[in-house]
Amino acid sequence: MSEGAIQFDHVHIISQTPEATASWFVDNLGGKISNSQEIQGAPQIYLEFEGARIIVRGQRPGEAASPKGGLEWGSDHFAFKVSGDFDGYCAALKEKGVKFTVEPRDFGTVARIAFIEAPDGVSIELLQRK
C-alpha cells in the first residue's frame, strides 16, 4: 500500500431549510456563500470560512431525514476557533439571538469554550486555545 496524506475538506449538513440554514451561517458566523446549485434533486450550498468549508444540502428525492433527538453515537459537533475577544464575540452572537447550549467557560487550563445551536440541531463549539 502506498503512503498518502489527508487534509480536512468540509462538514456536510442536511437541512430541512437549506437556504435559511446557509443564511444563518452567513448572518451569525460570517460565512460566505461560494456556490449554490441543485445536485441530485436538492439544493446544495457551499459556505466558506477562513480555512474551512460547510456544505448545506436539502433532502433529496427518496430520502427520509429526521430531526436529531439529542446525544447520539457518531459525530457530535464541530468547532470554530475564535481569535480576539472570545467573550465579546459570544456576547455579539447572543445579541443576534444565537442560542447557547453551553455558556462561555474555561475548559481546564487549555481553552475557553462555548457551544451554540445552529439550525437542524447542529451543535457548534466555539473555542479559543490558551
Tab-separated table of N, CA, C and O in Angstrom, residues 14 27 29 37 44 72 82 98 111:
chain	number	residue	atom	x	y	z
A	14	ILE	N	-27.229	18.215	6.407
A	14	ILE	CA	-28.505	18.017	5.720
A	14	ILE	C	-29.530	18.861	6.469
A	14	ILE	O	-29.688	18.732	7.681
A	27	ASP	N	-25.174	35.157	8.334
A	27	ASP	CA	-25.568	36.262	9.209
A	27	ASP	C	-24.933	36.209	10.583
A	27	ASP	O	-24.594	37.248	11.149
A	29	LEU	N	-22.244	33.832	11.700
A	29	LEU	CA	-20.837	33.432	11.837
A	29	LEU	C	-19.931	33.964	10.736
A	29	LEU	O	-18.751	33.641	10.697
A	37	GLN	N	-26.214	25.318	-5.962
A	37	GLN	CA	-26.726	24.613	-7.127
A	37	GLN	C	-27.624	23.466	-6.686
A	37	GLN	O	-27.677	23.140	-5.511
A	44	GLN	N	-27.879	22.530	-2.900
A	44	GLN	CA	-26.608	22.309	-2.212
A	44	GLN	C	-25.864	23.635	-2.210
A	44	GLN	O	-25.582	24.189	-3.273
A	72	GLU	N	-26.209	11.382	20.334
A	72	GLU	CA	-26.253	10.134	19.564
A	72	GLU	C	-24.830	9.642	19.332
A	72	GLU	O	-23.886	10.409	19.421
A	82	VAL	N	-11.965	30.876	17.655
A	82	VAL	CA	-12.225	32.308	17.726
A	82	VAL	C	-10.935	33.023	18.078
A	82	VAL	O	-10.266	32.656	19.044
A	98	VAL	N	-28.546	34.154	18.873
A	98	VAL	CA	-27.995	32.806	18.769
A	98	VAL	C	-28.151	32.100	20.115
A	98	VAL	O	-27.856	32.668	21.166
A	111	ALA	N	-8.195	25.921	27.235
A	111	ALA	CA	-9.036	26.659	26.295
A	111	ALA	C	-10.196	27.337	27.010
A	111	ALA	O	-10.527	27.012	28.149
